[in-house]
mmCIF file of C-alpha atoms in Angstrom:
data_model
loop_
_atom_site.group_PDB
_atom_site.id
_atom_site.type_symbol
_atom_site.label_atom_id
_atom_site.label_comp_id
_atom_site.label_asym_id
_atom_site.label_seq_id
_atom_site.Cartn_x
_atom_site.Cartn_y
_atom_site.Cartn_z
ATOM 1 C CA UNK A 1 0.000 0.000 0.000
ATOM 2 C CA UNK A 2 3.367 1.925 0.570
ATOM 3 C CA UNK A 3 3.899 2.175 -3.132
ATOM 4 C CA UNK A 4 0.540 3.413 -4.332
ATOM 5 C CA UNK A 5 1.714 7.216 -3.032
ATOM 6 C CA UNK A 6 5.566 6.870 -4.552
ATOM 7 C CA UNK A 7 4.167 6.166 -7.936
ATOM 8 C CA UNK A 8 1.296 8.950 -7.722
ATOM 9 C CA UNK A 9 3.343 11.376 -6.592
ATOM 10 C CA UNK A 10 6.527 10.455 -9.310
ATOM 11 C CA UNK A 11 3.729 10.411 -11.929
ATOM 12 C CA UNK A 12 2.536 14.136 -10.975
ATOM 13 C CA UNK A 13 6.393 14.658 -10.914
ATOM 14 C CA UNK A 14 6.736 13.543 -14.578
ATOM 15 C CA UNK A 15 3.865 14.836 -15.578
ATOM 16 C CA UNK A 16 5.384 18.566 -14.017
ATOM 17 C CA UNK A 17 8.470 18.256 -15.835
ATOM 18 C CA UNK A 18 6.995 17.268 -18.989
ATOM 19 C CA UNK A 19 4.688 20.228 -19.282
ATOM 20 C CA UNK A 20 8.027 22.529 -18.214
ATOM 21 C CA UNK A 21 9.928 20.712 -20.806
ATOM 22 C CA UNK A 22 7.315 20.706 -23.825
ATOM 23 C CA UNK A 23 7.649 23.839 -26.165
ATOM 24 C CA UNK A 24 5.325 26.618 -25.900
ATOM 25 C CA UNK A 25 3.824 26.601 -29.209
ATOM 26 C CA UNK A 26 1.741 30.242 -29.254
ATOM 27 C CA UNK A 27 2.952 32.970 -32.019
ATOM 28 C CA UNK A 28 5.931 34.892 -31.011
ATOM 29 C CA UNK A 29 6.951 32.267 -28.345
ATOM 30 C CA UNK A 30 10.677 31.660 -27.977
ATOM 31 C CA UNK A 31 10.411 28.075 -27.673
ATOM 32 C CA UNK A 32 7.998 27.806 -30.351
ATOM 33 C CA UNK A 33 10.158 26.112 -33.467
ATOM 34 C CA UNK A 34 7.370 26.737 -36.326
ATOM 35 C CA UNK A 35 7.074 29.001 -38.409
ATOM 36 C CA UNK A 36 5.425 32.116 -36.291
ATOM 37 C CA UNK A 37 7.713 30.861 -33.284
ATOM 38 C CA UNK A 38 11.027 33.165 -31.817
ATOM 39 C CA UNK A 39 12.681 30.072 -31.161
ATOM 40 C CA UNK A 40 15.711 31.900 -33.731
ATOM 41 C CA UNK A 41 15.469 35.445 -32.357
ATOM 42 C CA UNK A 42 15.960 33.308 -28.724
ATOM 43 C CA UNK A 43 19.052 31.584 -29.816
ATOM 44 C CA UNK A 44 20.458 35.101 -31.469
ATOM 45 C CA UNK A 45 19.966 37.077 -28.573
ATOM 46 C CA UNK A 46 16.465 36.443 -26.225
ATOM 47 C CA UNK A 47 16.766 35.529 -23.071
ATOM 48 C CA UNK A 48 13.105 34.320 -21.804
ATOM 49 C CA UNK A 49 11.967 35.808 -18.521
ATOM 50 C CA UNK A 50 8.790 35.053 -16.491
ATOM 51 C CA UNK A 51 9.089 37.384 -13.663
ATOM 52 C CA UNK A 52 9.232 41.590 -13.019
ATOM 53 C CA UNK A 53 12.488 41.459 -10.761
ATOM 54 C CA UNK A 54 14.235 39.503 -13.516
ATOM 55 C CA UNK A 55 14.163 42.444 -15.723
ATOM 56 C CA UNK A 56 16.493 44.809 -12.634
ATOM 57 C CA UNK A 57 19.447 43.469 -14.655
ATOM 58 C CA UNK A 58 18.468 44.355 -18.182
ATOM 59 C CA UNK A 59 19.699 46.697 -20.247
ATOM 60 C CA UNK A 60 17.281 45.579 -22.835
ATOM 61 C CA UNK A 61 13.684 44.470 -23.159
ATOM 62 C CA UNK A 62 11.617 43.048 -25.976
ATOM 63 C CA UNK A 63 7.829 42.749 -25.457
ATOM 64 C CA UNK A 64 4.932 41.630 -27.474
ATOM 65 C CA UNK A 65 2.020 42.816 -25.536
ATOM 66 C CA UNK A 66 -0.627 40.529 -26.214
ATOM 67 C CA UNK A 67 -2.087 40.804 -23.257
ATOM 68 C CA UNK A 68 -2.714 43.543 -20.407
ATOM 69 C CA UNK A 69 0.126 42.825 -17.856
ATOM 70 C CA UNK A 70 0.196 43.430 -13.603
ATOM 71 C CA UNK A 71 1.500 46.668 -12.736
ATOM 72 C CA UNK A 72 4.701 45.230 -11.511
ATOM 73 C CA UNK A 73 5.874 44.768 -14.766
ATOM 74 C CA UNK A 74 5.134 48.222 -16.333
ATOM 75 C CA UNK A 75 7.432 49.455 -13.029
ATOM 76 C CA UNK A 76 10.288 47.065 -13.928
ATOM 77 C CA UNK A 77 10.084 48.359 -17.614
ATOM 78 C CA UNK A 78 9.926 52.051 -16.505
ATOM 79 C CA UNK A 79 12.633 50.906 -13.783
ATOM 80 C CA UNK A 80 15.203 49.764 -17.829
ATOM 81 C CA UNK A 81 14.167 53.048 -19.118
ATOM 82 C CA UNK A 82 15.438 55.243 -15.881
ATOM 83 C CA UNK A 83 18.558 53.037 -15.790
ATOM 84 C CA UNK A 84 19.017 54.180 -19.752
ATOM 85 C CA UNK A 85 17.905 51.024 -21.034
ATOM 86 C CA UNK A 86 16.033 50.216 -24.184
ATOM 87 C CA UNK A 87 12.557 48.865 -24.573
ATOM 88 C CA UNK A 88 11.265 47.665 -27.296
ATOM 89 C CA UNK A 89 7.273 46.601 -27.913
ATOM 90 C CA UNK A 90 6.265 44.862 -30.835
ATOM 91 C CA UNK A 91 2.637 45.076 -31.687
ATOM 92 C CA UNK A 92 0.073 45.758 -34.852
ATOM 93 C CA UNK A 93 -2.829 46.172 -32.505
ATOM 94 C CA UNK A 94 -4.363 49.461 -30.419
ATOM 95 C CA UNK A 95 -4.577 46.918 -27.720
ATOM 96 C CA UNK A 96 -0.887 47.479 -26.870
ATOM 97 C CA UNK A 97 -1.676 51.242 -26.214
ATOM 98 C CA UNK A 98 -2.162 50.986 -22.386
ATOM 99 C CA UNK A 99 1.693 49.981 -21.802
ATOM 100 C CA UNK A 100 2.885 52.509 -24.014
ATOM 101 C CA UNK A 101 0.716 54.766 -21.875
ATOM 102 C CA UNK A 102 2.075 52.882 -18.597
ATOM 103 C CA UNK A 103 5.889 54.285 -19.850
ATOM 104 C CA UNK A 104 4.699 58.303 -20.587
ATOM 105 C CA UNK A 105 5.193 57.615 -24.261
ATOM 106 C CA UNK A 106 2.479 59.362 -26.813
ATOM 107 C CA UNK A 107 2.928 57.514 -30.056
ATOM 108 C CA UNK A 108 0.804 54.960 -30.344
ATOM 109 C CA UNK A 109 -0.205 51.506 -32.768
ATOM 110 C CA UNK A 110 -3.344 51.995 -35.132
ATOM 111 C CA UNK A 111 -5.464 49.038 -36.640
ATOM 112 C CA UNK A 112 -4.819 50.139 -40.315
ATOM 113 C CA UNK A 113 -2.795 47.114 -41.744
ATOM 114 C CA UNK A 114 -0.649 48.232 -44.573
ATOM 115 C CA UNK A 115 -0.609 46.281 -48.034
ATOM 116 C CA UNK A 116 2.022 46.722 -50.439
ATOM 117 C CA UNK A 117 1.415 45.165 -54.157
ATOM 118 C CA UNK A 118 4.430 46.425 -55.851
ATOM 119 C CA UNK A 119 7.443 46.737 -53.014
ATOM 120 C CA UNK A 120 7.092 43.037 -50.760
ATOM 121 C CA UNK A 121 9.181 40.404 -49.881
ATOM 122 C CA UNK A 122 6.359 37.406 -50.356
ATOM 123 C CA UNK A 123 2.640 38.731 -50.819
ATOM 124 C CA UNK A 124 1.284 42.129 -50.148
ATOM 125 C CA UNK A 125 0.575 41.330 -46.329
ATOM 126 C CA UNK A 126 4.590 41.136 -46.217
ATOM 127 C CA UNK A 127 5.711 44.808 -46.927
ATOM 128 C CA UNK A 128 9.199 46.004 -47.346
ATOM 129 C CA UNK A 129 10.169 49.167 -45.093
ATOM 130 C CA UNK A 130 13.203 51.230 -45.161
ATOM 131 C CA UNK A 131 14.837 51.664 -42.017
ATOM 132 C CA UNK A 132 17.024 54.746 -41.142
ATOM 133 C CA UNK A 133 20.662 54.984 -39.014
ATOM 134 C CA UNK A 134 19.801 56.063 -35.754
ATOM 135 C CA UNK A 135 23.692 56.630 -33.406
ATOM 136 C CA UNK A 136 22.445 56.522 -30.256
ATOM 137 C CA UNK A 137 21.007 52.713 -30.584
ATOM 138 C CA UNK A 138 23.624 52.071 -33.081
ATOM 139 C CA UNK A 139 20.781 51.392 -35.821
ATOM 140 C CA UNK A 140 22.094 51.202 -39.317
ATOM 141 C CA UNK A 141 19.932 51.975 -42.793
ATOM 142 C CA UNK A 142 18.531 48.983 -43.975
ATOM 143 C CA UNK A 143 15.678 46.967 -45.716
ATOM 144 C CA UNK A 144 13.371 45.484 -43.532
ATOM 145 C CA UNK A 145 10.600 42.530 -43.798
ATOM 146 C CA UNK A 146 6.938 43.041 -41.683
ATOM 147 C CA UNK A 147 4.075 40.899 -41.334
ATOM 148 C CA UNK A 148 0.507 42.280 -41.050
ATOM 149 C CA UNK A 149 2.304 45.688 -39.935
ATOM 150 C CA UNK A 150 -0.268 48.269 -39.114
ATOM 151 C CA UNK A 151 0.239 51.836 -39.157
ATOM 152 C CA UNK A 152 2.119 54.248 -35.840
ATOM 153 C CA UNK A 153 0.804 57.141 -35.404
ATOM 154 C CA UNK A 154 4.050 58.979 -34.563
ATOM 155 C CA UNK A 155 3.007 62.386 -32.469
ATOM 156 C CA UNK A 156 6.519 63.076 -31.160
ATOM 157 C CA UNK A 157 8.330 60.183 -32.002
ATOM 158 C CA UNK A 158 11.294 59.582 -34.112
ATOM 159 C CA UNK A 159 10.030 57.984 -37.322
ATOM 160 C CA UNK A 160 13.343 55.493 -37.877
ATOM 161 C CA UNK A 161 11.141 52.907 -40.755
ATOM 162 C CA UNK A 162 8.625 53.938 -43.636
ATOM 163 C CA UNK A 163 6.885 51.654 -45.927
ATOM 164 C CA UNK A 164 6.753 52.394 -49.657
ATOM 165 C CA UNK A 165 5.393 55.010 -51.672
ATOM 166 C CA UNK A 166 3.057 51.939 -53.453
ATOM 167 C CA UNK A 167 1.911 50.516 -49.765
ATOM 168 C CA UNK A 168 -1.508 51.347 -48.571
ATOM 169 C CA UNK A 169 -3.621 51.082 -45.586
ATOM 170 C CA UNK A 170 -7.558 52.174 -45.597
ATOM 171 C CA UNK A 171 -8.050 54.844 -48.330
ATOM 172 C CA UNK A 172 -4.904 56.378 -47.064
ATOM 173 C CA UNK A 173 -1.384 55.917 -49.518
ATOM 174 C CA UNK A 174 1.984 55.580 -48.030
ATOM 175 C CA UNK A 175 4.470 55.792 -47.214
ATOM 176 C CA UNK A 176 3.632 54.761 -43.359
ATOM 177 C CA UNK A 177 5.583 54.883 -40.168
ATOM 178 C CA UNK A 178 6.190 51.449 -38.649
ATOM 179 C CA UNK A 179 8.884 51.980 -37.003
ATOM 180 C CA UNK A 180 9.738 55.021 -34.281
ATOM 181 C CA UNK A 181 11.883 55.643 -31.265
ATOM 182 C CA UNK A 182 10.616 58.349 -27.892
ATOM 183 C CA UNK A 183 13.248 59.119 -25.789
ATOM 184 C CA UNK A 184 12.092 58.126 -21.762
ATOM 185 C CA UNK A 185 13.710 59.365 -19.002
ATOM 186 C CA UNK A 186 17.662 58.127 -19.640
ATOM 187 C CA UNK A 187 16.350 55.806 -22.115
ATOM 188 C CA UNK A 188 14.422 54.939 -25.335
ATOM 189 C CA UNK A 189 10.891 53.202 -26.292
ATOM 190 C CA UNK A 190 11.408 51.797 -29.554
ATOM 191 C CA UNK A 191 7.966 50.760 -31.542
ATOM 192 C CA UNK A 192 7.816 48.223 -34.689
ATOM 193 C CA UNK A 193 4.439 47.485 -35.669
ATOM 194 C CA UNK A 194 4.937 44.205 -36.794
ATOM 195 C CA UNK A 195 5.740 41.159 -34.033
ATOM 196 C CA UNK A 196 6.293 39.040 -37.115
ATOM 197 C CA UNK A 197 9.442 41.017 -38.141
ATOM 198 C CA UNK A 198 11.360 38.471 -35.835
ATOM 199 C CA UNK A 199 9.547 35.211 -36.563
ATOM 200 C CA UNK A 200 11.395 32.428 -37.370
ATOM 201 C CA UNK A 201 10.039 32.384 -41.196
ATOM 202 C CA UNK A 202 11.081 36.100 -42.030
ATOM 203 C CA UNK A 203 14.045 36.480 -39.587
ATOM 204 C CA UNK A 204 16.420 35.721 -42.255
ATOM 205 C CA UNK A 205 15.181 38.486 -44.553
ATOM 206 C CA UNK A 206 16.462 41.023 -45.771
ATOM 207 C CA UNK A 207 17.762 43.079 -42.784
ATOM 208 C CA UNK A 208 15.699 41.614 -40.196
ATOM 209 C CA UNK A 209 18.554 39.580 -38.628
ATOM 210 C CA UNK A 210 20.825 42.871 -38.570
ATOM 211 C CA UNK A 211 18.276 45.247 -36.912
ATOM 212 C CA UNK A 212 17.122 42.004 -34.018
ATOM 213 C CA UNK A 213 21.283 41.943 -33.135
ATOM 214 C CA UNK A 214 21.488 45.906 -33.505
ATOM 215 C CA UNK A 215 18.479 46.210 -30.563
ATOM 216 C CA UNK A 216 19.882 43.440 -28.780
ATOM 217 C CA UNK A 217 23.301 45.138 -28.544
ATOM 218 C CA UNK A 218 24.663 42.091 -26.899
ATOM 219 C CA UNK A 219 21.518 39.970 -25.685
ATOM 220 C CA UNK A 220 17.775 41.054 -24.432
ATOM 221 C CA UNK A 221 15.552 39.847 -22.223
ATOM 222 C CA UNK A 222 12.139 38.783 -23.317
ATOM 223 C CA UNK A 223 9.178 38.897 -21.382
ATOM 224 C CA UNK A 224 7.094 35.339 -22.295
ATOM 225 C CA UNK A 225 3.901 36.479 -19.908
ATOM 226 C CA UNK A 226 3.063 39.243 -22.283
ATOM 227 C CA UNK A 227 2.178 36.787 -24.684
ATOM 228 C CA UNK A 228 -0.692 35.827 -22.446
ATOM 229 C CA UNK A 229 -1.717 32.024 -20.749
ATOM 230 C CA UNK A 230 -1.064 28.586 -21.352
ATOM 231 C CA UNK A 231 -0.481 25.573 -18.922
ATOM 232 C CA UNK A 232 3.767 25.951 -19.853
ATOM 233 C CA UNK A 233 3.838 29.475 -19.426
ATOM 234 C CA UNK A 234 2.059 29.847 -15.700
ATOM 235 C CA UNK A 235 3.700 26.468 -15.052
ATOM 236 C CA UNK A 236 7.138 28.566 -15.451
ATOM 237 C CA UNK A 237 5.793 31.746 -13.618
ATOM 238 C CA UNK A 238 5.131 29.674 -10.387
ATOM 239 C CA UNK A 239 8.543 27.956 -10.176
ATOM 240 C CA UNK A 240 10.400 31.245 -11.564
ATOM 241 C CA UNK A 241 8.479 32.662 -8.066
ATOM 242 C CA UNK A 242 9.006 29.807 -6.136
ATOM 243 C CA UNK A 243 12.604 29.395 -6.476
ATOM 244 C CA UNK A 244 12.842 33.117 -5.929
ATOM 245 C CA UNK A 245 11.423 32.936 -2.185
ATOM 246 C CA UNK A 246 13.138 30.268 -1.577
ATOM 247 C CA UNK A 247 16.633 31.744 -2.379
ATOM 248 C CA UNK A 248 15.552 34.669 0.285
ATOM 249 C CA UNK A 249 16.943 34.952 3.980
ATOM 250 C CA UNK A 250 15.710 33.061 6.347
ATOM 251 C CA UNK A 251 14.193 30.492 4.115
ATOM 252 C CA UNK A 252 17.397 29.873 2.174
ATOM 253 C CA UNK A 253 18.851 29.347 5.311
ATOM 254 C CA UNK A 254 16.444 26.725 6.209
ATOM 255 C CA UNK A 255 15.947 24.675 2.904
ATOM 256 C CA UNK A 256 19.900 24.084 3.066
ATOM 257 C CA UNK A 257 19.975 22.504 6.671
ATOM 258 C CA UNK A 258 16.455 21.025 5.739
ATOM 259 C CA UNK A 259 18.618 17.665 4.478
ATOM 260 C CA UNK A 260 20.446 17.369 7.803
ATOM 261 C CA UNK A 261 17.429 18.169 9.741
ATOM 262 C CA UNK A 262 15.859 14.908 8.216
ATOM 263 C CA UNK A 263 18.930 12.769 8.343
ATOM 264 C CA UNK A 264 18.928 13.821 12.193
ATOM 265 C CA UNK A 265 15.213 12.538 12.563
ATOM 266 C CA UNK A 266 15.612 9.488 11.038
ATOM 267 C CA UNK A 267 18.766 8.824 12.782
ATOM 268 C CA UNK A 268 17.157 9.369 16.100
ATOM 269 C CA UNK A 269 13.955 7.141 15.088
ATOM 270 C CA UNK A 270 16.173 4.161 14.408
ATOM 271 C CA UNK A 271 17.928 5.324 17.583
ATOM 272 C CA UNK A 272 14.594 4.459 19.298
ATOM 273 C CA UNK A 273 13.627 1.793 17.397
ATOM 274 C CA UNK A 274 16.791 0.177 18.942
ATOM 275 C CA UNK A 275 16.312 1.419 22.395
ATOM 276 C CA UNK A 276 12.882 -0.034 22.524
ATOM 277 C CA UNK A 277 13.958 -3.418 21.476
ATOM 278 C CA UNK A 278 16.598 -3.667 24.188
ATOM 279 C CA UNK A 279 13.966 -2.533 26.648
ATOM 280 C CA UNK A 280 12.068 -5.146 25.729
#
């Protein structure tokens, strides 16, 4: 009857470790390997994080807000930006508004997707942009891929991308903005309005590759909860929080004496196992 709790609890075990291990598979996931996955862009230069205080050590931040995060994490961003950090968001949707609100920055993402029949690298839905030099984030000119890109509305951004003269969104010709930079506090907000530009099926394009290592300036960290839920992702979150607390004083203290503390007990059961018998 001993054995029936081993094997359950090995089996939830196994069953933990093989929803850690297996690949989150949503769009714009770094360990997604297909064809809308960042599973390149991660090897280049992403480092996945899953919690707020993992971001006091960045210098740089990509995010692809696809959903509205806790306030701790608009803090940690704001917290790169007063350091002079860098943070770029990658979105095509208005929905990503409220965290460029969150960091004081005005420009914002419309809902007009641009189509470009004449200047694209696959179908109209994959317009070519032309990206600017820009010193300060060491940003060289260049010819860039999107995907679905929609249309920035600038205000008092730098405009460092346009689209083509032949691209369109609405009624409205182009060329379009779809890429800008707002200076933060010591830092920079950079927008691209296309989270495709780094998938793994346009990465290679062009000067995709260039401008992802020119941002990175090294290696970036990536924040995986913006891309919303999934069993692998909050599976993450709880042990990225778990190990945390348990690395803080006085608990650290006490998990590493924790093995000693049951080698005493058991010792001292036996020791009264034995005692009893002789009393006997």
């Amino acid at each position: 009857m001993k054995v029936i709790p081993i094997v359950a609890l090995l089996s939830i075990a196994l069953a933990i470790a093989i929803i850690y291990l297996y690949p989150y598979t949503a769009p714009y996931s770094p360990s997604n390997p297909g064809w809308d996955g960042y599973s390149i862009a991660a090897k280049v230069c992403l480092k996945p994080i899953y919690a707020p205080w993992e971001l006091s050590g960045s210098r740089v931040v990509f995010i692809v807000p696809l959903v509205k995060l806790p306030q701790a994490y608009v803090n940690a961003l704001r917290g790169v930006l007063a350091r002079g950090g860098v943070v770029v968001v990658l979105a095509n949707s208005p929905e990503a508004n409220q965290l460029l609100r969150g960091l004081d920055v005005n420009a914002s993402f419309t809902s007009l997707v641009i189509k470009d029949p004449l200047f694209n690298a696959i179908n109209e839905y994959f317009p070519i942009a032309s990206v600017n030099s820009f010193k300060p984030l060491n940003i060289t000119p260049a010819f860039i891929t999107l995907d679905n890109a929609t249309v920035i509305e600038p205000a008092n951004a730098i405009v460092l991308a346009l689209t083509s003269p032949s691209s369109i969104a609405g009624n409205e010709s182009g060329p379009f903005p779809v890429m800008a930079v707002v200076k933060v506090e010591r830092g920079f907000v950079v927008l691209i309005s296309s989270p495709g530009v780094f998938m793994n099926s346009i990465v290679g394009k062009g000067g995709n590759l260039v401008l992802l290592r020119e941002l990175c300036n090294g290696s970036a960290s990536y924040v995986v909860p913006a891309l919303g839920g999934g069993v692998q992702v909050g599976l993450r979150i709880y042990l990225t929080y778990l190990h945390h607390y348990a690395s803080l004083y006085p608990l650290n203290y006490a998990l590493s004496t924790l093995p000693m503390v049951l080698l005493a007990v058991v010792l001292v059961l036996k020791g009264s196992g034995r005692l009893g018998k002789h009393a006997a």
